[in-house]
Short mmCIF file of C-alpha atoms in Angstrom, two decimals:
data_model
loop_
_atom_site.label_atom_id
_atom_site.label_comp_id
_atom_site.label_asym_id
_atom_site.label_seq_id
_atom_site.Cartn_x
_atom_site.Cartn_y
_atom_site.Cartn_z
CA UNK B 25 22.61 12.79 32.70
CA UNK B 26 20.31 12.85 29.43
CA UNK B 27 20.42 15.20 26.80
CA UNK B 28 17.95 18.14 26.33
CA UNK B 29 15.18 16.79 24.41
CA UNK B 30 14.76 16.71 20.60
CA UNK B 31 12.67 18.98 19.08
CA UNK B 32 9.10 19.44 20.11
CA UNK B 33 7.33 15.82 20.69
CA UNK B 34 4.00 17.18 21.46
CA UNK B 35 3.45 18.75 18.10
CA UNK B 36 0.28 18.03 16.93
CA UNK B 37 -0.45 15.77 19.89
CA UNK B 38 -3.75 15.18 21.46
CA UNK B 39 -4.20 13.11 24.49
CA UNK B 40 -5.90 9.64 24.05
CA UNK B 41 -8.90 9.98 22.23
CA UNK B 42 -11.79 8.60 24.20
CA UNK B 43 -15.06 7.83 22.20
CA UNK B 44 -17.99 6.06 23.77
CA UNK B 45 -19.04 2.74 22.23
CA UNK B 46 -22.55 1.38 21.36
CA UNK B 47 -24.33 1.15 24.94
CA UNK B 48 -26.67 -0.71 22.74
CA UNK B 49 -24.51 -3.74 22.12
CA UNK B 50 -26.27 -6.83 23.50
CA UNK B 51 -24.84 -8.92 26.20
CA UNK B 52 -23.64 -7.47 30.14
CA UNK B 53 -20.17 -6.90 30.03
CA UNK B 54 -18.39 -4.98 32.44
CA UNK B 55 -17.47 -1.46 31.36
CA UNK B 56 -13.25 -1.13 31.20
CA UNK B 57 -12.09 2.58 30.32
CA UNK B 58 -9.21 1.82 26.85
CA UNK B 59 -7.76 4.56 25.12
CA UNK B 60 -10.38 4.35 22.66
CA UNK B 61 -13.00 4.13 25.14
CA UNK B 62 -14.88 0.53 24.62
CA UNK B 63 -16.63 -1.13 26.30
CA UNK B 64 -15.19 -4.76 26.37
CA UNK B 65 -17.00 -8.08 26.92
CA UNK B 66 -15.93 -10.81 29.57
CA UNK B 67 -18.37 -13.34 29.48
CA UNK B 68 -18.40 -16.44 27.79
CA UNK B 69 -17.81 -15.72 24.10
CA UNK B 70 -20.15 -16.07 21.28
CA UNK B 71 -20.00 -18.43 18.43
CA UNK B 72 -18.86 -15.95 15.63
CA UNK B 73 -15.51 -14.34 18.25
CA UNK B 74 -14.14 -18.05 18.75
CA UNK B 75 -14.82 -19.36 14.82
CA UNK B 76 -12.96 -16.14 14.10
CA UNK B 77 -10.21 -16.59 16.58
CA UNK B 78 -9.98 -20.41 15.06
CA UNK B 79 -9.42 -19.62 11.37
CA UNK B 80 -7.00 -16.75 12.47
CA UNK B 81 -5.12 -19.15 14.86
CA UNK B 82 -5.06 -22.21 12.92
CA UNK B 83 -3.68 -20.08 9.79
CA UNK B 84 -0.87 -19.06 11.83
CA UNK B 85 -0.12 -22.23 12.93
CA UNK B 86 0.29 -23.70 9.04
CA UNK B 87 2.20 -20.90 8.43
CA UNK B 88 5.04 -21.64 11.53
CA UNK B 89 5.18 -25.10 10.57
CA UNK B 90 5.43 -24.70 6.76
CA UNK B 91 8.81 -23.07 7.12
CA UNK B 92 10.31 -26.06 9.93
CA UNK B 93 11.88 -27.70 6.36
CA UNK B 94 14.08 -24.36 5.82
CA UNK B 95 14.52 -23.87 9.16
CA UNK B 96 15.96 -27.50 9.71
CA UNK B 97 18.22 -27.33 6.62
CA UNK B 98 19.92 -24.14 8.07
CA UNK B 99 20.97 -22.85 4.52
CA UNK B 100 19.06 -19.86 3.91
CA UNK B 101 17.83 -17.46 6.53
CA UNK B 102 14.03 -16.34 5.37
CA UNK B 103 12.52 -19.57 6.16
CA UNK B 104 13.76 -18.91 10.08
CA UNK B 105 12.55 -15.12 9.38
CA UNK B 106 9.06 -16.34 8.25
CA UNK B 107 8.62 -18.45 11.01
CA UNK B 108 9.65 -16.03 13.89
CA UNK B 109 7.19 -13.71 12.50
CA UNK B 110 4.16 -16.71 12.19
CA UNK B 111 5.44 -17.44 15.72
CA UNK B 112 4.37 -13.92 17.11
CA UNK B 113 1.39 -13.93 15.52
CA UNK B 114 0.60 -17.04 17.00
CA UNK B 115 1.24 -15.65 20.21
CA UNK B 116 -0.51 -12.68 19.30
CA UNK B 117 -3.60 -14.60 18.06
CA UNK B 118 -3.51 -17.04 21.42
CA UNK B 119 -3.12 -13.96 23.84
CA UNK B 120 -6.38 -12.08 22.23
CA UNK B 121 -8.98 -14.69 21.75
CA UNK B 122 -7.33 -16.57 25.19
CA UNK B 123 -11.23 -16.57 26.30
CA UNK B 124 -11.73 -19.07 23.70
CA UNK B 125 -9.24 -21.66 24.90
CA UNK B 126 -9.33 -23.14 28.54
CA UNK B 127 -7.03 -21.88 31.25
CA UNK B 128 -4.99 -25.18 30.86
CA UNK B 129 -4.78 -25.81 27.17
CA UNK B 130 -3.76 -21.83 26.59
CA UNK B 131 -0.94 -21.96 29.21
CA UNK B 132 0.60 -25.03 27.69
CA UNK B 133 0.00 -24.30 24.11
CA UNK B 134 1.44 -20.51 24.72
CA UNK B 135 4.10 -21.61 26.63
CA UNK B 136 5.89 -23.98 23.74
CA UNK B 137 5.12 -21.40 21.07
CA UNK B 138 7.04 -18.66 23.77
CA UNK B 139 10.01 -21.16 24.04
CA UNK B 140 10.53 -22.08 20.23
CA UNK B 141 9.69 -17.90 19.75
CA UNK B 142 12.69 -17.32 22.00
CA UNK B 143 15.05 -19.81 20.31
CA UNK B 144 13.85 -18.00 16.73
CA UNK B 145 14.87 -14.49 18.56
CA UNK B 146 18.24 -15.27 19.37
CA UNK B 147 18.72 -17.01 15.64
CA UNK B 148 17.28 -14.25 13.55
CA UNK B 149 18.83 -11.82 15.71
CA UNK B 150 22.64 -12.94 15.15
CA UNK B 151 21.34 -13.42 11.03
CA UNK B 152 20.71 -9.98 11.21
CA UNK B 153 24.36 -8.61 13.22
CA UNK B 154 25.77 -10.92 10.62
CA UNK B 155 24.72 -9.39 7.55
CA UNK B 156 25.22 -6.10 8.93
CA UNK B 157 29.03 -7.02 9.16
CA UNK B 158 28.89 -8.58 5.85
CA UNK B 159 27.67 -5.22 4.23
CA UNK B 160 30.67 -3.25 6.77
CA UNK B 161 33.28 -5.66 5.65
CA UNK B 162 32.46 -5.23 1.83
CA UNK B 163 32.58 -0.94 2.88
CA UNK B 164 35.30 -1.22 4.58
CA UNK B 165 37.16 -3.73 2.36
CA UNK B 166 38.26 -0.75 -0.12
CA UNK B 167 40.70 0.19 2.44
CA UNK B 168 42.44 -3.10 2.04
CA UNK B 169 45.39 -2.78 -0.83
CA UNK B 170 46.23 0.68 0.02
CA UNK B 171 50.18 1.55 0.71
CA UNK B 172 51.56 3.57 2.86
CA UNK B 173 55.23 5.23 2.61
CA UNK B 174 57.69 2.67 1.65
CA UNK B 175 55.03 0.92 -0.55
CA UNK B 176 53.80 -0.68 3.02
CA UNK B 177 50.68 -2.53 3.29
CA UNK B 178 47.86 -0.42 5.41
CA UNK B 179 45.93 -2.81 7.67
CA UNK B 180 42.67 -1.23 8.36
CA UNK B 181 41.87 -1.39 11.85
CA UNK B 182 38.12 -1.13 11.17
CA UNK B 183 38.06 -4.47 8.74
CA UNK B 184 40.26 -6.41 11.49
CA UNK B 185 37.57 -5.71 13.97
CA UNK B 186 34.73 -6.83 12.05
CA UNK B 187 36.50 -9.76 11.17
CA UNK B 188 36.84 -10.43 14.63
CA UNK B 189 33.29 -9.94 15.65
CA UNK B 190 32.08 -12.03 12.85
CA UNK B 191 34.16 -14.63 14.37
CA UNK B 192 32.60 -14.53 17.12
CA UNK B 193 29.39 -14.39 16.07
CA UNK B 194 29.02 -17.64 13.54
CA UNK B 195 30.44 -19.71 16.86
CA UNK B 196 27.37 -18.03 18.72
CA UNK B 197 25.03 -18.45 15.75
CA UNK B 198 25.51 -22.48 15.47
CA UNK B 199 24.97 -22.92 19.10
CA UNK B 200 21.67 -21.25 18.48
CA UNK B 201 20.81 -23.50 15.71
CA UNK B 202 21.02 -26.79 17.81
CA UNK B 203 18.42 -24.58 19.97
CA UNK B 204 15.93 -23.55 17.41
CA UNK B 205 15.89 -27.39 16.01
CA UNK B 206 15.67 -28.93 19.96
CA UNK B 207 13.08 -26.14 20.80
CA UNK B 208 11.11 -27.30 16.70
CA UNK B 209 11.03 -30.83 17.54
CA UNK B 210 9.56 -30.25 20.91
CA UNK B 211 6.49 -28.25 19.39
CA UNK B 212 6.56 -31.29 16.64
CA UNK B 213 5.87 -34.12 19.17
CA UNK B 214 3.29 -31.66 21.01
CA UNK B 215 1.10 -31.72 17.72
CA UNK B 216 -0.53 -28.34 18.52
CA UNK B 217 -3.13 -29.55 15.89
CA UNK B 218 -4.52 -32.10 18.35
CA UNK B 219 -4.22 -29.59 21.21
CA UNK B 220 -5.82 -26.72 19.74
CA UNK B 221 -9.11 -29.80 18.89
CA UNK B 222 -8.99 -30.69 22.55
CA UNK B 223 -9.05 -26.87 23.74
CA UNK B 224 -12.46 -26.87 21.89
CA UNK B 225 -11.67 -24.17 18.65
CA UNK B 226 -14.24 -24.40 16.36
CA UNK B 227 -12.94 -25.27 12.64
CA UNK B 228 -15.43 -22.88 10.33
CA UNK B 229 -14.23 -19.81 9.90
CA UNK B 230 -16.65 -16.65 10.95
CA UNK B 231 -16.19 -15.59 7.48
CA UNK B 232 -18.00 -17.63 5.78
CA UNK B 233 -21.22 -16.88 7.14
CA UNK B 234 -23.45 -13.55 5.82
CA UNK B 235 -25.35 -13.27 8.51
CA UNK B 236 -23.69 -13.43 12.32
CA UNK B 237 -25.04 -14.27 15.55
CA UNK B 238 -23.96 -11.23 18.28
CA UNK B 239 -20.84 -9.61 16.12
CA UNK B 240 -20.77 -7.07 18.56
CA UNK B 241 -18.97 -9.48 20.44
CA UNK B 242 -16.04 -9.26 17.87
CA UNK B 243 -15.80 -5.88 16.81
CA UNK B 244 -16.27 -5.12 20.88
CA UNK B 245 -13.07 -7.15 21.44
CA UNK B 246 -11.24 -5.59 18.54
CA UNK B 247 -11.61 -1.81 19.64
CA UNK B 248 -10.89 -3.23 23.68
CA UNK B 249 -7.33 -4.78 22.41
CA UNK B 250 -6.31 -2.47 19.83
CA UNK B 251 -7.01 0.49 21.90
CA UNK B 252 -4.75 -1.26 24.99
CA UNK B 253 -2.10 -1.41 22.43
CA UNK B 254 -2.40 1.93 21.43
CA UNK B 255 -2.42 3.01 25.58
CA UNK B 256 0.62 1.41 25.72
CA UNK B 257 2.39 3.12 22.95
CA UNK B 258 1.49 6.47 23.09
CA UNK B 259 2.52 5.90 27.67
CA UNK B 260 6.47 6.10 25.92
CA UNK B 261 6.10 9.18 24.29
CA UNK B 262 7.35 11.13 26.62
CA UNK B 263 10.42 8.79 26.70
CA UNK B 264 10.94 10.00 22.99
CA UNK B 265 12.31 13.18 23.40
CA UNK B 266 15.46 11.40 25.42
CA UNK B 267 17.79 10.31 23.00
CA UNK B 268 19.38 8.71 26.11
CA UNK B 269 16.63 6.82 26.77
CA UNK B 270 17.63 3.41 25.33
CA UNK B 271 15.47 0.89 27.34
CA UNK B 272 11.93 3.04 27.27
CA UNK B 273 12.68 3.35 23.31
CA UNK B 274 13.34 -0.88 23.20
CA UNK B 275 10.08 -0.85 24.94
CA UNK B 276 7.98 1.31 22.31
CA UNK B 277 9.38 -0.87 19.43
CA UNK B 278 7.60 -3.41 21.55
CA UNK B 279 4.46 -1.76 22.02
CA UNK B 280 4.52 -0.92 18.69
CA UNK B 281 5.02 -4.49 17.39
CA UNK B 282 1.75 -5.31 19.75
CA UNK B 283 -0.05 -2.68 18.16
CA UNK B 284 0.91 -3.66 14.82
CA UNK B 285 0.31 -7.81 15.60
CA UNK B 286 -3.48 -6.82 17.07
CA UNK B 287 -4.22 -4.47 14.08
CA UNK B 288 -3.02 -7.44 11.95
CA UNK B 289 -5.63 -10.34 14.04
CA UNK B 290 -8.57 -7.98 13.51
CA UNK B 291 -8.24 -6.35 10.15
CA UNK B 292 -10.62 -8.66 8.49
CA UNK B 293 -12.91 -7.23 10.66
CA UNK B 294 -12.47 -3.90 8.92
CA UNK B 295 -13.94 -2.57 5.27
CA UNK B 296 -10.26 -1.54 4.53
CA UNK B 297 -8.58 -3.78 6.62
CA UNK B 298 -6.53 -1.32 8.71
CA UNK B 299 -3.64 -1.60 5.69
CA UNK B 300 -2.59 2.38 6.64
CA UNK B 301 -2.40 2.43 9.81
CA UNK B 302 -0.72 -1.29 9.87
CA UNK B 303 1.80 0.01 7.59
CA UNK B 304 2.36 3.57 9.52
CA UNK B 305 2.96 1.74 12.52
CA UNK B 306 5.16 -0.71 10.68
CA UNK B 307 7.49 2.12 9.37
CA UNK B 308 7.85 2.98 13.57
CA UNK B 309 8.69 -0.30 14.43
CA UNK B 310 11.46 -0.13 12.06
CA UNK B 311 12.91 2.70 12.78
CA UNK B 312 12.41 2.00 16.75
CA UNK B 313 14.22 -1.67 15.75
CA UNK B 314 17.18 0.01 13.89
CA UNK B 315 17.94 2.06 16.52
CA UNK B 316 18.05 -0.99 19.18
CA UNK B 317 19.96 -2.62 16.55
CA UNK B 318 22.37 0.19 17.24
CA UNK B 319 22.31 -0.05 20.97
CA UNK B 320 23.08 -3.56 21.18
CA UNK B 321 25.92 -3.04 18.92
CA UNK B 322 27.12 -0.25 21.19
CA UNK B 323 26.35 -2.10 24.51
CA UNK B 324 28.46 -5.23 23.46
CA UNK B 325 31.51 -3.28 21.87
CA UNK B 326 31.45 -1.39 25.13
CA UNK B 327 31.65 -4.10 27.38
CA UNK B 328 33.99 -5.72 25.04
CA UNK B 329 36.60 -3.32 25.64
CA UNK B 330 36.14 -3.15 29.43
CA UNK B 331 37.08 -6.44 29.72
CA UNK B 332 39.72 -6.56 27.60
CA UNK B 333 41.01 -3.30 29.85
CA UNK B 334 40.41 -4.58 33.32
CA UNK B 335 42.15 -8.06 32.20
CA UNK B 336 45.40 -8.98 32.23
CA UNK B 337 46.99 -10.34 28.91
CA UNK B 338 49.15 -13.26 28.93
CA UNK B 339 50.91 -14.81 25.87
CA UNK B 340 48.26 -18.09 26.12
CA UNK B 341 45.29 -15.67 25.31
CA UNK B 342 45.76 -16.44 21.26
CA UNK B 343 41.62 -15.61 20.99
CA UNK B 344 41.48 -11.91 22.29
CA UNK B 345 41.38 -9.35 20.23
CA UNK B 346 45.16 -7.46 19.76
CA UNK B 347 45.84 -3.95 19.26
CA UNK B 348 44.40 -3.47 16.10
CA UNK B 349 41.14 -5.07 16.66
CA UNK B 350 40.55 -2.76 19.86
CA UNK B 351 41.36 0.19 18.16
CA UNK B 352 38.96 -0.82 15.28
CA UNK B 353 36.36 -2.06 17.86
CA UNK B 354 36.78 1.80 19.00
CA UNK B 355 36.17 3.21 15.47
CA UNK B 356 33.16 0.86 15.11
CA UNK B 357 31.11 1.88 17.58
CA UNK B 358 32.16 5.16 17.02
CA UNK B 359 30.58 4.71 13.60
CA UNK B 360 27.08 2.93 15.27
CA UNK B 361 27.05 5.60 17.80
CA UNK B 362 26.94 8.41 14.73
CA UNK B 363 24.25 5.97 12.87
CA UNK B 364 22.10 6.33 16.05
CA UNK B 365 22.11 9.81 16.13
CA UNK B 366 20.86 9.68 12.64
CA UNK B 367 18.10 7.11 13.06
CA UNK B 368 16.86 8.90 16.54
CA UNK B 369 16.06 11.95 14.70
CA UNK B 370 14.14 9.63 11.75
CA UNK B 371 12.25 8.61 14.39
CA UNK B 372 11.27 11.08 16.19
CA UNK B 373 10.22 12.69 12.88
CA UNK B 374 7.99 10.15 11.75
CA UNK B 375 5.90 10.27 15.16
CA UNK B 376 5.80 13.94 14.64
CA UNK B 377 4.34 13.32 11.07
CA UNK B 378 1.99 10.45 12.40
CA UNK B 379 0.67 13.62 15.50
CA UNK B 380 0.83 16.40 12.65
CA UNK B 381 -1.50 13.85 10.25
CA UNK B 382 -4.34 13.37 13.14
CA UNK B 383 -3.33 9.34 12.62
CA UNK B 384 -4.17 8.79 16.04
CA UNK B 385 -7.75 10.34 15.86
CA UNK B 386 -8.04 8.45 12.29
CA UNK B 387 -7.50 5.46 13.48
CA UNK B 388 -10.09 6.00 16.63
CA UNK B 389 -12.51 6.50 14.32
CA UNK B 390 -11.64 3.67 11.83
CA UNK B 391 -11.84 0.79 14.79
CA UNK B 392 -15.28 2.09 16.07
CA UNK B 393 -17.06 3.01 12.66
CA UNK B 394 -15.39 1.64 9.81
CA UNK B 395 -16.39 -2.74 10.52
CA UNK B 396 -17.73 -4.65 7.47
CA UNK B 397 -21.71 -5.03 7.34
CA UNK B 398 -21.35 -8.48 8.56
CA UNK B 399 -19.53 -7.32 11.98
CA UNK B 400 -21.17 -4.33 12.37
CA UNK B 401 -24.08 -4.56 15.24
CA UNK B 402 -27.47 -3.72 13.30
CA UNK B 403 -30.07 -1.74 15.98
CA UNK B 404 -33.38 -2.86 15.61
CA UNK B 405 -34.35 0.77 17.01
CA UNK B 406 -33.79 4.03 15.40
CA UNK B 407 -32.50 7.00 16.56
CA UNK B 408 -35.93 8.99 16.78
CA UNK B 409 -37.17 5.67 19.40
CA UNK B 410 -33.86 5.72 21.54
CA UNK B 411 -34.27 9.20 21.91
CA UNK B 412 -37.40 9.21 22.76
CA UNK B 413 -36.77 6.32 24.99
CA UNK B 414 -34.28 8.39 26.51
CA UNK B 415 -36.58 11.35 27.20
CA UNK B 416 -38.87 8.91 28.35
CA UNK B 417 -36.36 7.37 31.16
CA UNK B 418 -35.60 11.08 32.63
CA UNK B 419 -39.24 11.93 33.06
CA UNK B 420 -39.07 10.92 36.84
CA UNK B 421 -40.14 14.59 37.57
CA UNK B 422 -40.60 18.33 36.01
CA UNK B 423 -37.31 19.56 38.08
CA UNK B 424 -35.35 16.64 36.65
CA UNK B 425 -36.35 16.49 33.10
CA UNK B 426 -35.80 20.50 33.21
CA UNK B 427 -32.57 19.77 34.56
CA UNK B 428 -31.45 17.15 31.87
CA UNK B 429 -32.72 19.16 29.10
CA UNK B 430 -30.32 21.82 30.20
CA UNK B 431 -27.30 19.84 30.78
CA UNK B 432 -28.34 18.46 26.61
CA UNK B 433 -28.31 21.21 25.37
CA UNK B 434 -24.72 22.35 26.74
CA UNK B 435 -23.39 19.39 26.22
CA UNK B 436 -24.52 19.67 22.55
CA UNK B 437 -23.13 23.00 22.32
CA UNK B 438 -19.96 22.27 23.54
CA UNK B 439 -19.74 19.65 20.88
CA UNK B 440 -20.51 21.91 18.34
CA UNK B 441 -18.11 24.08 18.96
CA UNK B 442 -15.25 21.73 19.18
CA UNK B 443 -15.82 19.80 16.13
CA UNK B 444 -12.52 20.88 14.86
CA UNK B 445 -10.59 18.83 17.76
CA UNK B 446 -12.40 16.03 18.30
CA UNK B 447 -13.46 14.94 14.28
CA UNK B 448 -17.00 13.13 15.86
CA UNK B 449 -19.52 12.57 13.19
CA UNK B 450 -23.13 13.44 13.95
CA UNK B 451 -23.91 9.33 14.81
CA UNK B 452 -21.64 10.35 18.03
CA UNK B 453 -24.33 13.66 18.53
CA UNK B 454 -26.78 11.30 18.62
CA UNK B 455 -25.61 9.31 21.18
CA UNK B 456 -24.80 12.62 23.21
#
């Protein structure tokens, strides 16, 4: 059974804010309803959306192999750090411009950047259980010294479990080692330089260039993507009020890592380059990650002692855990279970704050209005011609155009008087 809910998660909260793009934009693209409303293209891509998915994908790739030195030599843990994070973003860069690369040449080059992603997961992951038990130990450490009656040593429960789990997990951490170097040196001898040349990427970047052919093609694709990230998240909120609900709140971190990686791809694209709202949704997929950080340490100390209590103990078994480490297992997740508690309601808060601060609505606006001049589609027509070519298209009859007129001018009302809940500018008037 789940708890009641935490506080009130629909403070502030709006549904997804739907704006209507440019019907202007040139090109036939199928309409697709997102979150924010855009209309997205899939046709064959223009010059400037594939020069731009090259630089961004090829800069991602020198970034994952810069670190495969560090990441060989095993002796610091940033260098496997950067690389799992260049590794997403590669994936992240592949699986948005994907309509750039041919259907064989993305699934193969996706596929070994998955694999050597996965092998980075499980790495980085035990890193990070192992410095959490290096910063326990050192807390729990001051224990250690302390008599008893009798001048007795106390042996601290807590410190013999962590012991033991660190144990364990430097065994499990070298055995993903010999995986992250077999899973390297298979992406080496693939020389995703080559393959990328053969899929067809053009090598200059859309930056460089003033003046763009069709960059409604771009800025089209970034409000389509960013806004099915932001679908997805904002589909778990209801999950959020269920403290309970571990595996929905595993899934928003995701979501929230997809929004973040997407903002990331297009924010050159952008006069500011999305760097609040990146670093909003950064703060969530922190806090969402501590908290599964907590859960996982939960979920294996729990089945830890289940097996140790539905086994029977004979005197060979010299590697499980005595007395004293089970009863310190118990007061460690006792411990993450109280940290979770803690974290859940930091969480919860900051997507209160985010709902309370309009970010949502901000950042609809930013992705449809806010592109640099040399994204941004230019009209050649201004907004006295399309409307009158407008009025011009709904003069079929006197009954119609009388109709339309008065169906304008309610709509336009309406919009006037909620201006304070949806934040349009007048630009969206005219389009009404």
């Amino acid at each position: 059974m789940m708890d009641e809910p935490y506080g009130s998660m629909n403070e502030g909260m709006n549904p997804a804010i739907t704006v209507g793009y440019r019907n202007t934009v040139p090109g036939r693209f199928p309409s697709r309803n997102t979150a924010l409303g855009v209309n997205a293209e899939a046709q064959v891509p223009s010059g400037i959306l594939c020069r731009f998915a090259a630089a961004y994908i090829l800069a991602s790739l020198e970034k994952f192999l810069a670190e495969s030195g560090g990441v060989r030599a095993g002796d610091d843990i940033e260098p496997l750090h950067r690389m799992r994070v260049a590794s997403r973003r590669l994936r992240a860069g592949l699986r948005t411009f994907r309509v750039c690369i041919p259907g064989k040449y993305y699934r193969r080059i996706y596929s070994e950047t998955q694999a050597i992603t996965r092998a980075l997961g499980e790495a980085r992951d035990a890193d990070v259980q192992i410095a959490f038990l290096k910063k326990a130990r050192k807390k729990a450490s001051v224990t250690r010294g302390q008599t008893g009656k009798g001048g007795a040593n106390i042996q601290d429960p807590l410190l013999e479990a962590i012991e033991f789990l660190y144990g364990r997990l430097r065994k499990d951490r070298s055995r993903f080692q010999k995986n992250v170097l077999v899973a390297l040196e298979k992406v080496e001898k693939k020389n995703l330089h080559e393959f990328l040349d053969r899929a067809g990427l053009p090598h200059s970047p859309a930056t460089n260039r003033r003046r763009q052919r069709n960059p409604s093609s771009l800025t089209c694709l970034a409000a389509d993507q960013i806004g099915r990230c932001y679908a997805d998240l904002v589909a778990y909120e209801p999950w959020l009020q269920y403290p309970d609900a571990t595996a929905e709140h595993h899934a928003m971190r995701i979501a929230a890592k997809n929004l973040r990686y997407t903002m990331e791809v297009f924010a050159p694209v952008y006069r500011l380059g999305l760097r609040k709202y990146i670093s909003r949704i950064a703060r969530l997929q922190k806090l969402l990650g501590d908290l599964h950080d907590t859960d996982v340490w939960i979920d294996t100390v729990t089945l830890l002692l289940l097996k140790e209590r539905s086994r029977p103990r004979s005197p060979r078994d010299s590697n499980r855990p005595g007395p004293s480490v089970i009863a310190g297992l118990k007061v460690f997740q006792n411990h993450r279970e109280r940290d979770r508690k803690r974290l859940y309601r930091k969480a919860v808060q900051h997507w209160n704050s985010l709902s309370r601060a309009h970010f949502w609505e901000d950042l609809t606006r930013e992705v449809l209005e806010n592109q640099r001049v040399r994204y941004r589609y230019q009209s050649s027509l201004s907004d006295t011609e399309v409307r009158e070519n407008v009025q011009k298209a709904m003069r079929t009859s006197q009954e119609i155009e009388a109709h339309s007129r008065h169906v304008a001018m309610l709509s336009l009302q309406l919009f006037d008087h909620l201006m304070e809940i949806h934040h349009l500018s007048k630009r969206e008037r005219t389009w009404l």
